[in-house]
mmCIF file of C-alpha atoms in Angstrom:
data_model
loop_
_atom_site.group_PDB
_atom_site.id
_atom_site.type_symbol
_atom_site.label_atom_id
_atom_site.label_comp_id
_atom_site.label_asym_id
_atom_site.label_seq_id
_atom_site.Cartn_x
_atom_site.Cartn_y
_atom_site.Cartn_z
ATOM 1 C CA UNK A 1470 77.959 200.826 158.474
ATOM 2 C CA UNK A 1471 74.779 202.246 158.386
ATOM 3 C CA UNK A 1472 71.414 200.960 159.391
ATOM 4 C CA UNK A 1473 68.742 202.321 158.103
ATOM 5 C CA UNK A 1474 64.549 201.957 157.931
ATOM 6 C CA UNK A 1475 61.452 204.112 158.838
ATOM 7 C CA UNK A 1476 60.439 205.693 162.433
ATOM 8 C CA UNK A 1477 59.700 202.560 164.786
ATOM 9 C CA UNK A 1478 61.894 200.603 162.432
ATOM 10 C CA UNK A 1479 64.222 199.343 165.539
ATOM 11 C CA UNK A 1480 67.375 200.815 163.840
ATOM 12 C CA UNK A 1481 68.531 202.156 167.111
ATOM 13 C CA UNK A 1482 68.012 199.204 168.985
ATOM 14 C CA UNK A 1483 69.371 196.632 166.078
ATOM 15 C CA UNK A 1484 72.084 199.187 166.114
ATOM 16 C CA UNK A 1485 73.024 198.287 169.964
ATOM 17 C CA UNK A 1486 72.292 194.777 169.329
ATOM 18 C CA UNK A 1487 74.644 194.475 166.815
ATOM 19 C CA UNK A 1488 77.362 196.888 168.971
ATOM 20 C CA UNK A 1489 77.129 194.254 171.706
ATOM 21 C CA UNK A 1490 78.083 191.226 169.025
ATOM 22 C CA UNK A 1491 80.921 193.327 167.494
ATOM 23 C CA UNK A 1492 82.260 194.037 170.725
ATOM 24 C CA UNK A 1493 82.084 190.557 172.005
ATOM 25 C CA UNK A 1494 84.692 189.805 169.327
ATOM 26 C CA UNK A 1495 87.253 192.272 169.780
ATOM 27 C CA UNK A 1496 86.174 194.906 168.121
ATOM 28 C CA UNK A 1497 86.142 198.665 168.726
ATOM 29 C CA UNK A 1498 82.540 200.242 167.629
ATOM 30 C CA UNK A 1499 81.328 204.136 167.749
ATOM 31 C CA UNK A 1500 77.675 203.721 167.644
ATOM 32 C CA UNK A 1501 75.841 207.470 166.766
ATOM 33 C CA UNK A 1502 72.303 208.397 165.262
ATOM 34 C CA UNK A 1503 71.945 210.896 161.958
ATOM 35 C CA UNK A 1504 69.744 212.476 164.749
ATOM 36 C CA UNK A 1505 72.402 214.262 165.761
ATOM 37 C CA UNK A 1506 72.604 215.928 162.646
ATOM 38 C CA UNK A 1507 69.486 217.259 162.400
ATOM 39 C CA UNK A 1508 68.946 220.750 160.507
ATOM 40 C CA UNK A 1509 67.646 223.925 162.383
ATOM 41 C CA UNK A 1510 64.281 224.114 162.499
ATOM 42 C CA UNK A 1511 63.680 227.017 159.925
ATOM 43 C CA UNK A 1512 65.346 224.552 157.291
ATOM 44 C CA UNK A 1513 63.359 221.205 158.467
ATOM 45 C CA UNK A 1514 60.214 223.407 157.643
ATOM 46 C CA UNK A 1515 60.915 225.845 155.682
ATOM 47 C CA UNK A 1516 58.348 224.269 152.939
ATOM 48 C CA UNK A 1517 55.592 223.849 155.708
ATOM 49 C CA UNK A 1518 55.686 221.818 158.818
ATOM 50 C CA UNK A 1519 53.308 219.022 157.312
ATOM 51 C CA UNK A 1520 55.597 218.985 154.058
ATOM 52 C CA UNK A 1521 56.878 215.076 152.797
ATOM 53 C CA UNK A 1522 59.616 216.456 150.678
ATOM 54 C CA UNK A 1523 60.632 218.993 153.348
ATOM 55 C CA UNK A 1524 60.867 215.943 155.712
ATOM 56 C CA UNK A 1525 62.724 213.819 153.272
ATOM 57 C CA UNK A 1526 65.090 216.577 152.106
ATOM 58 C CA UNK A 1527 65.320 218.911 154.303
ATOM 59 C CA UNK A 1528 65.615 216.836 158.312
ATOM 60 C CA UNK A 1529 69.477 216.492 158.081
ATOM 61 C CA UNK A 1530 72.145 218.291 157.742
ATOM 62 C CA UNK A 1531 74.064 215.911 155.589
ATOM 63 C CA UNK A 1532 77.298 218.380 154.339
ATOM 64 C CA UNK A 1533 77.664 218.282 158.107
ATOM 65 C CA UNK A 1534 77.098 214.761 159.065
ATOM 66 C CA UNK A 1535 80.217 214.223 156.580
ATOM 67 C CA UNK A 1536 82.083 217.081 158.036
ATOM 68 C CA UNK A 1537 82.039 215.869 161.392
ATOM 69 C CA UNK A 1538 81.574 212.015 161.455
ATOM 70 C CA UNK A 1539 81.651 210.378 157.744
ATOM 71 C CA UNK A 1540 84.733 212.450 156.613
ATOM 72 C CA UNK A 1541 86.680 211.681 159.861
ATOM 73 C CA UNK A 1542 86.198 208.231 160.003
ATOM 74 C CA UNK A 1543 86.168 207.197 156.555
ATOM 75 C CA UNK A 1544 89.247 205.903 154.463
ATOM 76 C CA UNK A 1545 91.938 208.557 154.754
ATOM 77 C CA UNK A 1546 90.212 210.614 157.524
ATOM 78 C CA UNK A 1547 91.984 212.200 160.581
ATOM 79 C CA UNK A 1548 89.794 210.144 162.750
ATOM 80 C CA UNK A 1549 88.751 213.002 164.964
ATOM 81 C CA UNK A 1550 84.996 212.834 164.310
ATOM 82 C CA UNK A 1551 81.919 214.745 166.694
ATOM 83 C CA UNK A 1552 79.280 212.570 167.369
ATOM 84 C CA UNK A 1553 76.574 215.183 166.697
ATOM 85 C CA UNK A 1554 76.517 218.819 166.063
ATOM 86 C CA UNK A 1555 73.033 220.050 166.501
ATOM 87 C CA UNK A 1556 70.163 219.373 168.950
ATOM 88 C CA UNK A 1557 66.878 219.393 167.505
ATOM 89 C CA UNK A 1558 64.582 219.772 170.796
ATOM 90 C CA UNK A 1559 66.564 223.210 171.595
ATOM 91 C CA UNK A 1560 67.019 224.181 167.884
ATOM 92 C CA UNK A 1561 70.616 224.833 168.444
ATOM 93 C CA UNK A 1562 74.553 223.310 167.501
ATOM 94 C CA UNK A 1563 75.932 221.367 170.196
ATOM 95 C CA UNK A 1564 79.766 221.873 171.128
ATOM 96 C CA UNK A 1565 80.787 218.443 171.716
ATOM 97 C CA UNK A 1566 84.825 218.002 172.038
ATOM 98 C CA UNK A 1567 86.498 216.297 169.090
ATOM 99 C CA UNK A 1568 87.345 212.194 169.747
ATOM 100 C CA UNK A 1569 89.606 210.257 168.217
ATOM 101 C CA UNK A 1570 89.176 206.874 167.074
ATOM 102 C CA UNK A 1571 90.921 203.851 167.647
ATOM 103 C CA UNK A 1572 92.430 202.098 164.685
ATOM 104 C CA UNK A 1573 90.656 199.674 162.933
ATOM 105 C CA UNK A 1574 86.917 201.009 164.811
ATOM 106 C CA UNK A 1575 83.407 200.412 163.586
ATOM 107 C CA UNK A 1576 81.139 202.877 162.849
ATOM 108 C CA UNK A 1577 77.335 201.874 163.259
ATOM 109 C CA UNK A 1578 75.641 204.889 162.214
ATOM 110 C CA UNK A 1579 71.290 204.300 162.604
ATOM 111 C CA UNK A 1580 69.166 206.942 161.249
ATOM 112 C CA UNK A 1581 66.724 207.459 158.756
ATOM 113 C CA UNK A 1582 67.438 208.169 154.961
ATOM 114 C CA UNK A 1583 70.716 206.566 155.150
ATOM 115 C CA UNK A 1584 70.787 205.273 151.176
ATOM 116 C CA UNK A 1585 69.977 208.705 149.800
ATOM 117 C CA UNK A 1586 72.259 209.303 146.934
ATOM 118 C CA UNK A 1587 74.554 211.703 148.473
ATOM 119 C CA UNK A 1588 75.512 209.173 151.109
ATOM 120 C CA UNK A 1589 74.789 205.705 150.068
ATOM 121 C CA UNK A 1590 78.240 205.326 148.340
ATOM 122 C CA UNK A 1591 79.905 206.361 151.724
ATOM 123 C CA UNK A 1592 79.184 202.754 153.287
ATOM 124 C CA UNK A 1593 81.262 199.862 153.646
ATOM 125 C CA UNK A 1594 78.358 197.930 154.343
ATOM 126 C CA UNK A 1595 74.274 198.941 155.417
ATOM 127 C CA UNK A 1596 71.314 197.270 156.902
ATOM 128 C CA UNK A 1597 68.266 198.499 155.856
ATOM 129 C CA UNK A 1598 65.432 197.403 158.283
ATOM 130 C CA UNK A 1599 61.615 196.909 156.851
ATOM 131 C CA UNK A 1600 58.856 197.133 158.614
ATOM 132 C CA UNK A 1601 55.068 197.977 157.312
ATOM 133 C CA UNK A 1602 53.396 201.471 158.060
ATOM 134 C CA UNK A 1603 50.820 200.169 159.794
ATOM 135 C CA UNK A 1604 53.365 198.333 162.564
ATOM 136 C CA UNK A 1605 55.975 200.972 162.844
ATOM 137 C CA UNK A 1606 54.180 204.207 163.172
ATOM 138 C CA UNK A 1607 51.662 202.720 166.591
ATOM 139 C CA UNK A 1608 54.943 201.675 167.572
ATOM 140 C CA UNK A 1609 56.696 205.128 167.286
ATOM 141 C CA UNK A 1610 53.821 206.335 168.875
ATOM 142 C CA UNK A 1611 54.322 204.184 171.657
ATOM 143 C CA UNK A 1612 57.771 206.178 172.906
ATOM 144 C CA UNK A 1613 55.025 208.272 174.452
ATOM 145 C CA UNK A 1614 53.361 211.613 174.347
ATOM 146 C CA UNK A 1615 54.634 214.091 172.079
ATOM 147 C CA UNK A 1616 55.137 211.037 169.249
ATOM 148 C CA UNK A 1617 52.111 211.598 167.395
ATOM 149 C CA UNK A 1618 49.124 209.487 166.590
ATOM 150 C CA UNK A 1619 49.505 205.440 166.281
ATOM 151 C CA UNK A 1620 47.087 205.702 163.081
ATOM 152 C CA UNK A 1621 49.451 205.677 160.048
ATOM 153 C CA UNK A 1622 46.476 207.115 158.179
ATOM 154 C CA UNK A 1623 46.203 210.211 160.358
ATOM 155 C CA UNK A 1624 47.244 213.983 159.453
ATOM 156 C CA UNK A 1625 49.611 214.177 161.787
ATOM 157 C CA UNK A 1626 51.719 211.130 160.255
ATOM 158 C CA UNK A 1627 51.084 212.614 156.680
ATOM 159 C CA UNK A 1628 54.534 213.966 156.944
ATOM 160 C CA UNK A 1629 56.220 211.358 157.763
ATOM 161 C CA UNK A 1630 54.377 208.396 155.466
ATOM 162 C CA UNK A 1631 54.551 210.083 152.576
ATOM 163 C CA UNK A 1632 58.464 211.793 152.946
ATOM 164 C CA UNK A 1633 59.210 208.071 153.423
ATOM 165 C CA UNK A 1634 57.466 207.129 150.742
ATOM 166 C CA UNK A 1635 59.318 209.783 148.466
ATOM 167 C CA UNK A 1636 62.499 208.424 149.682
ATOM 168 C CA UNK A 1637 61.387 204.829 148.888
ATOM 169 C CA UNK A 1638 60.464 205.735 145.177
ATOM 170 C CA UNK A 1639 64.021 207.995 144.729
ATOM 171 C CA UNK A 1640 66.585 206.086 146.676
ATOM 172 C CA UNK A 1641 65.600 202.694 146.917
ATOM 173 C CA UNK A 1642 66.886 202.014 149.667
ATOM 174 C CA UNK A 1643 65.869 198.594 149.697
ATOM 175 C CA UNK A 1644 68.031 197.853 146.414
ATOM 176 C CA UNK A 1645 71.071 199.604 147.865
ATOM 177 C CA UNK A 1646 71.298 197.934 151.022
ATOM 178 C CA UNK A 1647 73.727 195.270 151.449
ATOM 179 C CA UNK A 1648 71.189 193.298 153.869
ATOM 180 C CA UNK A 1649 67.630 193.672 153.947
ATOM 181 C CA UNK A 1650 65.839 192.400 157.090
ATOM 182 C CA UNK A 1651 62.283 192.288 157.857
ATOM 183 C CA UNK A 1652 61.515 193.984 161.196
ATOM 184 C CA UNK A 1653 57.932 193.717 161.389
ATOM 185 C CA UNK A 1654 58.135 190.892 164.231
ATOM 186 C CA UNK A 1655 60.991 192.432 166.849
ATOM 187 C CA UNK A 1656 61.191 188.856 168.385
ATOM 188 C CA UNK A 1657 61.497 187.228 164.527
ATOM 189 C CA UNK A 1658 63.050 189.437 162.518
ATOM 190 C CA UNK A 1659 65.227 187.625 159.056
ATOM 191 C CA UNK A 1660 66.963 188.756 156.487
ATOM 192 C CA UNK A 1661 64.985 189.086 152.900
ATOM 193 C CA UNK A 1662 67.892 189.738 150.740
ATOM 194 C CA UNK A 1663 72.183 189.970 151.283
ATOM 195 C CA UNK A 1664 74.114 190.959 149.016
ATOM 196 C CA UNK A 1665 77.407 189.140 148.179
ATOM 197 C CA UNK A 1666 79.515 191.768 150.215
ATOM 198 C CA UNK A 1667 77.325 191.414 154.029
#
């Protein structure tokens, strides 16, 4: 299952929060982040560190996201699945040991870009989480220093507005979710739109 939604979205934290409910009724969950699939740095900028489309495109390595994790634990897989290969803060793979899954597990995988078409079809189900520019990116900024500027308008976010953006006018991911939920208001968030399958 994936759960997707912009920077500051809350995917990692709905992620947990919906862990926690899983595993209160029994069932097995693997909980990892598409942010350990990140690309090496020469790829993530390799058409300019303030590019959209090289954020949008080029962040994840998503041949090896299915290599290691989708492939693995999807219908048919071995079920030995990494939870991430590559460390973006060192620029440099990460040699995690193989684990094996237990029969019947969940996986909740939260990230951004999760309904691009190469992956989108890999889902059983997906949670896309929406929440306005102008709330998400001061909250991204509030992780702390190093996270950029908490004006949405500002260079610095250029990147990341506008490769959103890009992936909101090619993917959709809004109409390929199979829940949308409105995540502006952490303490009242509600679904917009399930489809018949969530």
């Amino acid at each position: 299952m994936a759960v997707d939604g912009v920077d500051g979205a809350g995917k990692t934290t709905f992620a947990d929060e919906l862990a926690e409910v899983l595993r209160a009724r029994g069932r097995t969950v693997i909980h990892a982040s598409v942010d350990g699939f990140h690309a090496p740095r020469a790829v993530r900028y390799r058409r300019g560190r303030t590019s959209p489309e090289g954020f949008y495109r080029d962040s994840y390595d998503c041949p090896g996201l299915r290599a290691a994790l989708l492939g693995p634990l999807g219908p048919g897989g071995s079920g030995r699945y990494r939870p991430a290969i590559f460390d973006h803060v060192t620029d440099a793979p990460v040699e995690l040991p193989e684990r094996v899954a237990e029969e019947g597990s969940i996986l909740l995988l939260d990230g951004l870009f999760l309904h691009r078409p190469e992956l989108r079809d890999l889902w059983d189900d997906s949670v896309f989480l929406h929440v306005d520019f102008e709330i998400s990116v001061p909250r991204g900024a509030a992780r702390g220093p190093g996270y950029g500027s908490p004006d949405p308008h500002a260079e610095s976010n250029h990147r990341y507005v506008e490769g959103n953006r890009l992936y909101f006018r090619e993917a959709d991911p809004q109409r390929h979710a199979g829940v949308v939920v409105d995540n502006n208001d952490l303490q009242a968030p509600f679904v917009v739109r399930a489809s018949a399958r969530a």
